[in-house]
Coordinates of C-alpha atoms in Angstrom, one line a residue:
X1 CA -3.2 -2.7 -19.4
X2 CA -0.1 -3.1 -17.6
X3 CA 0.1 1.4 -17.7
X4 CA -3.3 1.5 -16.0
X5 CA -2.1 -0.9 -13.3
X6 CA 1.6 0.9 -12.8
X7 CA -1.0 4.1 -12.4
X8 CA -2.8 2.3 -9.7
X9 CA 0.0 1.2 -8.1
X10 CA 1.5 5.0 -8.0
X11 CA -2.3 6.1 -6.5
X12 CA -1.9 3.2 -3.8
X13 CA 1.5 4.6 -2.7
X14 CA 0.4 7.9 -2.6
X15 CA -3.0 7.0 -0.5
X16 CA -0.1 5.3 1.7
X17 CA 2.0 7.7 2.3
X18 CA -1.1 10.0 3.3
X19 CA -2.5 7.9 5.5
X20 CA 1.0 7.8 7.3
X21 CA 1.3 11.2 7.5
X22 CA -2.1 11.8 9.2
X23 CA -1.0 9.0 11.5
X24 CA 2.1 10.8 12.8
X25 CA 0.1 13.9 13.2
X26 CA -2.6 12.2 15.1
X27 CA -0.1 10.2 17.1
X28 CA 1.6 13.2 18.1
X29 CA -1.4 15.4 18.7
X30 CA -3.8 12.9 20.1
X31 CA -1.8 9.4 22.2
X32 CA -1.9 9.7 25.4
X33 CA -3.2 13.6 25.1
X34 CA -6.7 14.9 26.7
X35 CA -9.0 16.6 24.5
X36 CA -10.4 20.4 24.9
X37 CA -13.0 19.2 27.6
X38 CA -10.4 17.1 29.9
X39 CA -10.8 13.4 28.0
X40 CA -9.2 11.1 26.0
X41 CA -10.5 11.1 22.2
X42 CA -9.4 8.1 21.1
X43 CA -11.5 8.6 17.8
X44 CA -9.0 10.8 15.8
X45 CA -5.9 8.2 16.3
X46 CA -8.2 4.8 16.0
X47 CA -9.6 7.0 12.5
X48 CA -6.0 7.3 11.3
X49 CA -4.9 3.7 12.1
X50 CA -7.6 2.9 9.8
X51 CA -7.5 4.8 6.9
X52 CA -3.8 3.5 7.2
X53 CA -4.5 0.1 7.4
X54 CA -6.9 0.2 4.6
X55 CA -4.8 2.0 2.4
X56 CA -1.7 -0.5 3.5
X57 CA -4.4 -3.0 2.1
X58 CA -5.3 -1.1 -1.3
X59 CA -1.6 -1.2 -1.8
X60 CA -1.1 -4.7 -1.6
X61 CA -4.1 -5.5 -3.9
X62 CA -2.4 -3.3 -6.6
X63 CA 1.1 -4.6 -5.9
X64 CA -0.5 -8.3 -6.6
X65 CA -2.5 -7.1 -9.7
X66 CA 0.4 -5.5 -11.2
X67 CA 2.8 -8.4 -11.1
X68 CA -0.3 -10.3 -12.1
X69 CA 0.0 -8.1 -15.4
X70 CA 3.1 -8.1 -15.9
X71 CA 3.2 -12.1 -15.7
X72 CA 0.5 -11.9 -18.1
X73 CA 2.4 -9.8 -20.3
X74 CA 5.9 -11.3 -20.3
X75 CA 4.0 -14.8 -21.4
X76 CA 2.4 -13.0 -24.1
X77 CA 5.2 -11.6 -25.6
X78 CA 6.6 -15.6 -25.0
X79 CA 9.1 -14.6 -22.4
X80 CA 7.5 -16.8 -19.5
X81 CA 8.5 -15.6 -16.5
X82 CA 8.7 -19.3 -15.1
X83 CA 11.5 -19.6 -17.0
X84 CA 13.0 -16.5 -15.3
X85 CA 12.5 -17.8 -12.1
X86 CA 14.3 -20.9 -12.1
X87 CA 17.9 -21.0 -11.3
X88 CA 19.9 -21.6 -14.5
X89 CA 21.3 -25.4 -14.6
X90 CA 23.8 -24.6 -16.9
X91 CA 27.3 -24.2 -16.4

């Protein structure tokens, strides 16, 4: 389980890291540029803000779900992770 979510998470970073890339390209070809017929298209750029939003979003959603797994896994193997969390009250 916790494979098919670290594979979900790598997909998430990769959608990312696209997304940011056709974001620079937009944002250099397109802000504050006119198009072929003497206008503004502010479709391309808004497009790319999107799809990078969305896959800043899908990202998040398998971060969360992995560490969800991994929590899930740690206690089954009786490692709670609570108990990793706290600062250690011994000297």
């Amino acid at each position: 389980m916790s494979a098919a979510r670290k594979a979900s998470l790598d997909e998430a970073n990769t959608a990312v890291k696209e997304a940011r890339e056709m974001y620079r390209k937009f944002s250099e070809t397109s802000f504050g540029m006119v198009g072929p017929r003497g206008q503004f298209d502010s479709l391309e750029p808004l497009t790319a803000v999107q799809a990078l939003n969305q896959a800043q979003v899908q990202l998040l959603a398998a971060t969360i779900e992995y560490n969800r797994s991994q929590v899930r896994l740690l206690t089954a193997i009786g490692n709670p992770s609570e108990a990793r969390l706290l600062p250690s009250t011994q000297p």
